[in-house]
Amino acid sequence: MHASLFAMRLLMRKDSRLSRMLHVLIHMDQLNAPATSEKIASMLNTNPVVVRRTMAGLRDKGYVTSVKGHGGGWSLATPLSNITLLDIHNALGESSVFTIGLSDEHTSCPIEIAVNQAISDVLIEAEALLLERFRDVTLDVLAVGFADYPLNQKEI
Amino acid sequence: MHASLFAMRLLMRKDSRLSRMLHVLIHMDQLNAPATSEKIASMLNTNPVVVRRTMAGLRDKGYVTSVKGHGGGWSLATPLSNITLLDIHNALGESSVFTIGLSDEHTSCPIEIAVNQAISDVLIEAEALLLERFRDVTLDVLAVGFADYPLNQKEI
DNA sequence: TTTCATGTAACTTATGATGTTTCATAATGT
DNA sequence: ACATTATGAAACATCATAAGTTACATGAAA
């Protein structure tokens, strides 16, 4: 019967989309033809519609293109060397990288203010470091040495 | 009909327990008497049972004590100056501070390995920084200057 | 022995991304 | 033209789980 403030929390899952999409993009780089949503979905053991939803975000930022109809599918729009972890992280639209949140119930209570300020300072610093590191890594670096790894096998 | 691997993700909410519990602990420091679960629950606009569940973790680590019966409730077991943000963070038992996770489907694929290694390196470094900062802040610092803020008003 | 409080088990609810179905749209091949 | 293959997008169903709730046992104080 309580007015739930806990219920206002953002629901989020441990999100492996970054890892998965990087994986897919690098494999795509080794293909000559576009990869269909269906093909990518089977790589990721998920659903083609989910793939389209996720890839749409990358397309909107210009990292991949989509083509309809026969012979269509998804292709890289730019070399892997032009894409950083940060680019894909941002394109996936994560609201926050942290599971830790702040209380916002008693915004006039000086204790809550002090507590939130202390936590927030730390989160901001840690996130800045994380994003900086993500910006330093381009996808071509991750692909080095694996240019010949086969795409169409079950393992992928 | 796909074997869902996405479904294996950990579900987690944006967790404001750290912020809330710090807030509560500092207020408790200003009380002469134990705070009941009911009282704390009304502070946090939540349920007494939820409070007990959460406080139980802090009690197990020795930061608070609980007393049953008349005049019972929750009290600090140690001065605020002995408790750090890291202590409470750990006591709340968060599995990971990040919403970002790794793919673990194709553990023999060298691309997945390289991708996960890159992400993991960054997460580990950022988390280490965060925990280090949390360890530097004791709760008495957050309470400074607010010793006289009233507890029983609606605002808290 | 009544009251008040925590302790705990069992159950219900709320949430929202993922998963799914369906149809529209568009491009290619025959 | 028409069938086939692909994305686009809307609408709905599923699923996992923390939070919320109920109920009762346990223990301490008045």
CSV table of C-alpha atoms (C1' of nucleotides) in Angstrom, one decimal:
chain,number,residue,atom,x,y,z
A,1,MET,CA,0.0,0.0,0.0
A,2,HIS,CA,3.1,2.2,0.2
A,3,ALA,CA,3.7,4.6,-2.5
A,4,SER,CA,6.6,2.8,-4.0
A,5,LEU,CA,9.7,4.8,-4.7
A,6,PHE,CA,11.7,1.7,-5.3
A,7,ALA,CA,9.4,1.1,-8.2
A,8,MET,CA,10.7,4.2,-9.9
A,9,ARG,CA,14.0,2.6,-10.5
A,10,LEU,CA,15.1,1.9,-14.0
A,11,LEU,CA,15.0,-1.7,-14.9
A,12,MET,CA,18.0,-2.9,-16.7
A,13,ARG,CA,19.7,-6.1,-17.6
A,14,LYS,CA,23.3,-7.1,-17.5
A,15,ASP,CA,23.8,-5.9,-21.0
A,16,SER,CA,26.1,-7.9,-23.3
A,17,ARG,CA,25.0,-6.1,-26.4
A,18,LEU,CA,28.3,-4.2,-26.6
A,19,SER,CA,30.3,-7.4,-26.6
A,20,ARG,CA,27.9,-9.1,-29.0
A,21,MET,CA,27.8,-6.3,-31.5
A,22,LEU,CA,31.5,-5.8,-31.6
A,23,HIS,CA,31.8,-9.5,-32.2
A,24,VAL,CA,29.3,-9.3,-35.1
A,25,LEU,CA,30.9,-6.2,-36.6
A,26,ILE,CA,34.3,-7.8,-36.8
A,27,HIS,CA,32.9,-10.9,-38.4
A,28,MET,CA,31.0,-8.8,-40.9
A,29,ASP,CA,34.3,-7.2,-41.9
A,30,GLN,CA,35.4,-10.6,-43.1
A,31,LEU,CA,32.5,-11.1,-45.3
A,32,ASN,CA,32.1,-10.2,-48.9
A,33,ALA,CA,28.3,-10.1,-48.9
A,34,PRO,CA,25.8,-8.4,-46.5
A,35,ALA,CA,24.8,-10.4,-43.5
A,36,THR,CA,21.1,-10.9,-43.1
A,37,SER,CA,19.3,-10.4,-39.8
A,38,GLU,CA,18.5,-14.0,-39.8
A,39,LYS,CA,22.1,-15.0,-40.1
A,40,ILE,CA,23.3,-12.6,-37.4
A,41,ALA,CA,20.5,-13.8,-35.2
A,42,SER,CA,21.6,-17.4,-35.5
A,43,MET,CA,25.1,-16.3,-34.7
A,44,LEU,CA,23.9,-14.7,-31.5
A,45,ASN,CA,21.2,-17.3,-30.8
A,46,THR,CA,18.5,-14.8,-30.8
A,47,ASN,CA,15.8,-13.4,-33.0
A,48,PRO,CA,16.0,-11.5,-36.3
A,49,VAL,CA,13.7,-8.8,-35.0
A,50,VAL,CA,15.9,-8.2,-32.0
A,51,VAL,CA,18.9,-8.0,-34.4
A,52,ARG,CA,17.1,-5.4,-36.5
A,53,ARG,CA,16.3,-3.4,-33.5
A,54,THR,CA,19.8,-3.3,-32.2
A,55,MET,CA,21.5,-2.8,-35.6
A,56,ALA,CA,19.1,0.1,-36.4
A,57,GLY,CA,20.9,2.0,-33.7
A,58,LEU,CA,24.2,1.4,-35.3
A,59,ARG,CA,22.8,2.3,-38.7
A,60,ASP,CA,21.5,5.6,-37.4
A,61,LYS,CA,25.0,6.5,-36.3
A,62,GLY,CA,26.4,5.6,-39.7
A,63,TYR,CA,28.4,2.5,-38.7
A,64,VAL,CA,26.4,0.0,-40.8
A,65,THR,CA,24.0,0.1,-43.7
A,66,SER,CA,21.0,-2.1,-44.4
A,67,VAL,CA,19.7,-3.1,-47.8
A,68,LYS,CA,16.3,-4.6,-48.4
A,69,GLY,CA,15.4,-7.4,-50.8
A,70,HIS,CA,17.3,-10.1,-52.6
A,71,GLY,CA,21.0,-10.1,-51.6
A,72,GLY,CA,20.3,-7.5,-49.0
A,73,GLY,CA,21.2,-7.4,-45.3
A,74,TRP,CA,23.7,-5.6,-43.1
A,75,SER,CA,27.1,-4.3,-44.1
A,76,LEU,CA,29.8,-2.2,-42.5
A,77,ALA,CA,29.6,1.4,-43.7
A,78,THR,CA,33.1,2.3,-42.6
A,79,PRO,CA,36.4,0.5,-41.9
A,80,LEU,CA,36.8,-1.1,-38.5
A,81,SER,CA,39.7,1.3,-37.9
A,82,ASN,CA,37.2,4.1,-37.9
A,83,ILE,CA,35.0,2.6,-35.1
A,84,THR,CA,35.9,2.7,-31.4
A,85,LEU,CA,34.4,0.8,-28.5
A,86,LEU,CA,33.0,4.2,-27.4
A,87,ASP,CA,31.2,4.7,-30.7
A,88,ILE,CA,29.4,1.4,-30.4
A,89,HIS,CA,28.7,1.9,-26.7
A,90,ASN,CA,27.1,5.2,-27.5
A,91,ALA,CA,25.2,3.9,-30.5
A,92,LEU,CA,23.6,1.2,-28.3
A,93,GLY,CA,22.2,4.0,-26.1
A,94,GLU,CA,23.0,2.9,-22.7
A,95,SER,CA,21.7,5.3,-20.2
A,96,SER,CA,24.2,4.6,-17.5
A,97,VAL,CA,27.1,2.2,-17.2
A,98,PHE,CA,26.5,1.7,-13.5
A,99,THR,CA,24.0,-0.3,-11.6
A,100,ILE,CA,24.4,2.1,-8.7
A,101,GLY,CA,21.8,4.9,-8.6
A,102,LEU,CA,21.0,7.8,-6.3
A,103,SER,CA,18.1,8.4,-4.0
A,104,ASP,CA,15.9,11.3,-5.1
A,105,GLU,CA,13.2,11.3,-2.5
A,106,HIS,CA,14.4,13.9,0.0
A,107,THR,CA,16.1,16.4,-2.3
A,108,SER,CA,16.1,19.0,0.4
A,109,CYS,CA,17.7,16.9,3.1
A,110,PRO,CA,21.3,17.9,3.5
A,111,ILE,CA,22.3,14.4,4.4
A,112,GLU,CA,20.9,13.0,1.2
A,113,ILE,CA,22.5,15.8,-0.7
A,114,ALA,CA,25.9,15.1,0.8
A,115,VAL,CA,25.6,11.3,0.3
A,116,ASN,CA,24.5,11.7,-3.3
A,117,GLN,CA,27.3,14.2,-4.0
A,118,ALA,CA,29.9,11.8,-2.7
A,119,ILE,CA,28.6,8.9,-4.7
A,120,SER,CA,28.1,11.0,-7.8
A,121,ASP,CA,31.6,12.3,-7.7
A,122,VAL,CA,33.0,8.8,-7.7
A,123,LEU,CA,30.7,7.6,-10.5
A,124,ILE,CA,31.5,10.5,-12.7
A,125,GLU,CA,35.2,10.0,-12.3
A,126,ALA,CA,35.0,6.3,-12.9
A,127,GLU,CA,32.7,6.7,-15.9
A,128,ALA,CA,35.0,9.3,-17.4
A,129,LEU,CA,37.9,6.8,-17.2
A,130,LEU,CA,35.9,4.1,-18.7
A,131,LEU,CA,34.7,6.1,-21.7
A,132,GLU,CA,38.2,7.4,-22.2
A,133,ARG,CA,39.5,3.9,-22.5
A,134,PHE,CA,36.7,2.9,-24.8
A,135,ARG,CA,37.6,5.8,-27.0
A,136,ASP,CA,41.2,4.5,-27.3
A,137,VAL,CA,40.3,1.1,-28.8
A,138,THR,CA,39.4,0.8,-32.5
A,139,LEU,CA,37.8,-2.4,-33.7
A,140,ASP,CA,40.5,-3.3,-36.2
A,141,VAL,CA,42.9,-3.8,-33.3
A,142,LEU,CA,40.6,-6.5,-31.9
A,143,ALA,CA,40.5,-8.2,-35.3
A,144,VAL,CA,44.2,-8.4,-35.8
A,145,GLY,CA,45.5,-12.0,-36.2
A,146,PHE,CA,42.1,-13.5,-36.8
A,147,ALA,CA,41.5,-12.4,-40.3
A,148,ASP,CA,41.1,-16.0,-41.4
A,149,TYR,CA,38.8,-17.3,-38.7
A,150,PRO,CA,35.9,-19.0,-40.5
A,151,LEU,CA,32.5,-17.3,-40.1
A,152,ASN,CA,29.9,-19.9,-41.0
A,153,GLN,CA,30.7,-22.6,-38.6
A,154,LYS,CA,28.6,-23.4,-35.6
A,155,GLU,CA,31.2,-22.1,-33.2
A,156,ILE,CA,30.6,-18.5,-34.2
B,1,MET,CA,11.7,-21.0,-30.1
B,2,HIS,CA,15.3,-20.1,-30.0
B,3,ALA,CA,17.4,-21.2,-27.0
B,4,SER,CA,17.6,-17.9,-25.3
B,5,LEU,CA,21.0,-16.8,-24.3
B,6,PHE,CA,19.8,-13.2,-23.7
B,7,ALA,CA,17.6,-14.7,-21.1
B,8,MET,CA,20.6,-15.8,-19.1
B,9,ARG,CA,21.5,-12.2,-18.3
B,10,LEU,CA,21.3,-11.1,-14.8
B,11,LEU,CA,18.4,-8.9,-14.1
B,12,MET,CA,19.2,-5.9,-12.0
B,13,ARG,CA,17.6,-2.6,-11.2
B,14,LYS,CA,19.2,0.7,-10.9
B,15,ASP,CA,20.1,0.2,-7.3
B,16,SER,CA,19.8,3.2,-5.0
B,17,ARG,CA,20.2,1.0,-1.9
B,18,LEU,CA,23.7,2.4,-1.3
B,19,SER,CA,22.5,6.0,-1.3
B,20,ARG,CA,19.5,5.1,0.8
B,21,MET,CA,21.3,3.1,3.4
B,22,LEU,CA,24.1,5.7,3.8
B,23,HIS,CA,21.3,8.3,4.3
B,24,VAL,CA,19.7,6.1,7.0
B,25,LEU,CA,22.9,5.3,8.8
B,26,ILE,CA,23.8,8.9,9.2
B,27,HIS,CA,20.3,9.8,10.5
B,28,MET,CA,20.6,6.8,12.9
B,29,ASP,CA,23.8,8.3,14.3
B,30,GLN,CA,21.8,11.3,15.4
B,31,LEU,CA,19.3,9.3,17.3
B,32,ASN,CA,19.4,8.2,21.0
B,33,ALA,CA,17.1,5.3,20.6
B,34,PRO,CA,17.1,2.4,18.1
B,35,ALA,CA,15.2,3.0,14.8
B,36,THR,CA,12.5,0.4,14.1
B,37,SER,CA,12.2,-1.2,10.7
B,38,GLU,CA,8.8,0.5,10.4
B,39,LYS,CA,10.3,3.9,11.1
B,40,ILE,CA,13.1,3.4,8.6
B,41,ALA,CA,10.6,2.1,6.1
B,42,SER,CA,8.5,5.2,6.3
B,43,MET,CA,11.7,7.3,5.8
B,44,LEU,CA,12.4,5.4,2.6
B,45,ASN,CA,8.8,5.0,1.6
B,46,THR,CA,9.1,1.3,1.5
B,47,ASN,CA,8.2,-1.8,3.5
B,48,PRO,CA,9.5,-2.9,6.9
B,49,VAL,CA,10.4,-6.4,5.6
B,50,VAL,CA,12.5,-4.9,2.8
B,51,VAL,CA,14.3,-2.8,5.4
B,52,ARG,CA,15.0,-5.9,7.5
B,53,ARG,CA,16.3,-7.8,4.5
B,54,THR,CA,18.6,-4.9,3.6
B,55,MET,CA,19.7,-4.1,7.2
B,56,ALA,CA,20.4,-7.8,7.8
B,57,GLY,CA,23.3,-7.6,5.4
B,58,LEU,CA,24.8,-4.6,7.3
B,59,ARG,CA,24.3,-6.4,10.6
B,60,ASP,CA,26.1,-9.5,9.3
B,61,LYS,CA,29.1,-7.3,8.6
B,62,GLY,CA,28.9,-5.7,12.0
B,63,TYR,CA,27.9,-2.2,11.1
B,64,VAL,CA,24.5,-2.2,12.9
B,65,THR,CA,22.8,-4.2,15.5
B,66,SER,CA,19.2,-5.3,15.8
B,67,VAL,CA,17.2,-5.7,19.0
B,68,LYS,CA,13.9,-7.4,19.3
B,69,GLY,CA,10.9,-6.5,21.4
B,70,HIS,CA,9.9,-3.3,23.3
B,71,GLY,CA,12.3,-0.4,22.6
B,72,GLY,CA,14.1,-2.6,20.1
B,73,GLY,CA,15.1,-1.7,16.5
B,74,TRP,CA,18.3,-0.9,14.7
B,75,SER,CA,21.3,0.9,16.0
B,76,LEU,CA,24.8,1.7,14.8
B,77,ALA,CA,27.4,-0.8,16.0
B,78,THR,CA,30.3,1.4,15.3
B,79,PRO,CA,31.0,5.1,14.8
B,80,LEU,CA,30.4,6.6,11.4
B,81,SER,CA,34.1,7.3,11.2
B,82,ASN,CA,34.7,3.5,11.1
B,83,ILE,CA,32.5,3.0,8.1
B,84,THR,CA,33.4,3.7,4.5
B,85,LEU,CA,31.3,3.9,1.4
B,86,LEU,CA,33.1,0.7,0.3
B,87,ASP,CA,32.1,-1.1,3.5
B,88,ILE,CA,28.4,-0.5,2.8
B,89,HIS,CA,28.7,-1.1,-0.9
B,90,ASN,CA,30.2,-4.5,-0.1
B,91,ALA,CA,27.8,-5.3,2.6
B,92,LEU,CA,24.9,-4.7,0.2
B,93,GLY,CA,26.4,-7.5,-1.9
B,94,GLU,CA,26.3,-6.0,-5.3
B,95,SER,CA,27.6,-8.5,-7.8
B,96,SER,CA,28.8,-5.9,-10.3
B,97,VAL,CA,28.8,-2.1,-10.4
B,98,PHE,CA,28.4,-2.2,-14.2
B,99,THR,CA,25.4,-2.7,-16.5
B,100,ILE,CA,27.9,-3.8,-19.2
B,101,GLY,CA,28.4,-7.6,-19.5
B,102,LEU,CA,30.3,-9.9,-21.7
B,103,SER,CA,29.1,-12.5,-24.2
B,104,ASP,CA,29.9,-16.0,-23.2
B,105,GLU,CA,28.5,-18.0,-26.0
B,106,HIS,CA,31.5,-18.6,-28.3
B,107,THR,CA,34.3,-18.9,-25.8
B,108,SER,CA,36.5,-20.6,-28.3
B,109,CYS,CA,36.1,-17.8,-30.9
B,110,PRO,CA,39.2,-15.7,-30.9
B,111,ILE,CA,37.2,-12.6,-31.9
B,112,GLU,CA,34.9,-13.0,-28.9
B,113,ILE,CA,37.9,-13.6,-26.7
B,114,ALA,CA,39.6,-10.4,-28.0
B,115,VAL,CA,36.5,-8.3,-27.7
B,116,ASN,CA,35.8,-9.5,-24.2
B,117,GLN,CA,39.4,-9.0,-23.1
B,118,ALA,CA,39.3,-5.4,-24.3
B,119,ILE,CA,36.0,-4.7,-22.5
B,120,SER,CA,37.0,-6.5,-19.4
B,121,ASP,CA,40.3,-4.7,-19.1
B,122,VAL,CA,38.4,-1.4,-19.1
B,123,LEU,CA,35.8,-2.5,-16.6
B,124,ILE,CA,38.4,-3.8,-14.2
B,125,GLU,CA,40.3,-0.6,-14.3
B,126,ALA,CA,37.3,1.6,-13.9
B,127,GLU,CA,35.9,-0.6,-11.1
B,128,ALA,CA,39.2,-0.5,-9.2
B,129,LEU,CA,39.2,3.3,-9.4
B,130,LEU,CA,35.6,3.4,-8.1
B,131,LEU,CA,36.2,1.0,-5.2
B,132,GLU,CA,39.4,2.9,-4.3
B,133,ARG,CA,37.4,6.2,-4.1
B,134,PHE,CA,34.7,4.5,-2.1
B,135,ARG,CA,37.2,3.3,0.4
B,136,ASP,CA,38.5,6.9,0.9
B,137,VAL,CA,35.2,8.2,2.2
B,138,THR,CA,34.0,7.6,5.7
B,139,LEU,CA,30.4,8.4,6.7
B,140,ASP,CA,31.3,10.9,9.4
B,141,VAL,CA,32.6,13.2,6.6
B,142,LEU,CA,29.2,13.2,5.0
B,143,ALA,CA,27.5,14.1,8.2
B,144,VAL,CA,29.6,17.1,9.1
B,145,GLY,CA,27.6,20.2,9.5
B,146,PHE,CA,24.3,18.5,9.6
B,147,ALA,CA,24.3,17.3,13.2
B,148,ASP,CA,21.2,19.2,14.1
B,149,TYR,CA,19.0,18.3,11.1
B,150,PRO,CA,15.7,17.0,12.5
B,151,LEU,CA,14.9,13.4,11.9
B,152,ASN,CA,11.2,13.1,12.4
B,153,GLN,CA,9.9,15.5,9.9
B,154,LYS,CA,8.3,14.5,6.7
B,155,GLU,CA,11.2,15.7,4.7
B,156,ILE,CA,13.5,12.9,5.8
C,1,DT,C1',0.7,-12.2,29.5
C,2,DT,C1',0.1,-8.5,26.6
C,3,DT,C1',2.6,-5.7,23.5
C,4,DC,C1',6.1,-4.6,20.4
C,5,DA,C1',9.8,-5.7,17.6
C,6,DT,C1',12.7,-8.6,14.6
C,7,DG,C1',13.3,-13.2,11.7
C,8,DT,C1',11.9,-15.7,8.1
C,9,DA,C1',9.3,-18.2,4.8
C,10,DA,C1',6.1,-18.1,1.1
C,11,DC,C1',3.7,-15.7,-2.0
C,12,DT,C1',2.3,-11.7,-5.3
C,13,DT,C1',3.3,-7.8,-8.1
C,14,DA,C1',5.7,-4.8,-11.2
C,15,DT,C1',8.8,-4.0,-14.7
C,16,DG,C1',10.6,-3.7,-19.3
C,17,DA,C1',13.9,-5.9,-22.4
C,18,DT,C1',13.7,-9.9,-25.1
C,19,DG,C1',11.1,-12.8,-27.9
C,20,DT,C1',7.4,-13.5,-31.3
C,21,DT,C1',3.9,-12.8,-34.8
C,22,DT,C1',2.2,-10.2,-38.4
C,23,DC,C1',2.0,-7.3,-42.1
C,24,DA,C1',3.9,-3.4,-44.9
C,25,DT,C1',7.6,-2.0,-47.9
C,26,DA,C1',11.2,-2.4,-51.1
C,27,DA,C1',14.7,-4.6,-54.1
C,28,DT,C1',16.2,-8.4,-56.9
C,29,DG,C1',15.6,-12.4,-60.2
C,30,DT,C1',12.9,-14.9,-63.4
D,1,DA,C1',4.4,-8.6,-64.0
D,2,DC,C1',5.1,-11.7,-60.3
D,3,DA,C1',7.4,-14.5,-56.9
D,4,DT,C1',11.0,-14.3,-53.7
D,5,DT,C1',13.8,-12.3,-50.2
D,6,DA,C1',15.0,-9.0,-47.3
D,7,DT,C1',14.3,-5.0,-43.9
D,8,DG,C1',10.8,-1.8,-41.1
D,9,DA,C1',7.7,-1.5,-37.8
D,10,DA,C1',3.7,-2.2,-34.8
D,11,DA,C1',1.6,-5.1,-31.5
D,12,DC,C1',1.5,-8.5,-28.3
D,13,DA,C1',3.5,-12.4,-25.2
D,14,DT,C1',7.1,-14.1,-22.3
D,15,DC,C1',10.3,-14.2,-18.7
D,16,DA,C1',13.2,-13.3,-14.8
D,17,DT,C1',13.6,-11.2,-10.4
D,18,DA,C1',13.8,-7.4,-7.0
D,19,DA,C1',10.5,-5.2,-4.5
D,20,DG,C1',6.4,-5.6,-2.1
D,21,DT,C1',3.2,-8.2,0.9
D,22,DT,C1',1.2,-11.5,4.1
D,23,DA,C1',1.6,-14.5,7.8
D,24,DC,C1',3.4,-16.4,11.6
D,25,DA,C1',7.3,-17.7,14.8
D,26,DT,C1',10.6,-15.9,18.1
D,27,DG,C1',12.1,-13.1,21.7
D,28,DA,C1',12.3,-9.0,24.8
D,29,DA,C1',10.2,-5.5,27.6
D,30,DA,C1',6.4,-3.4,30.2
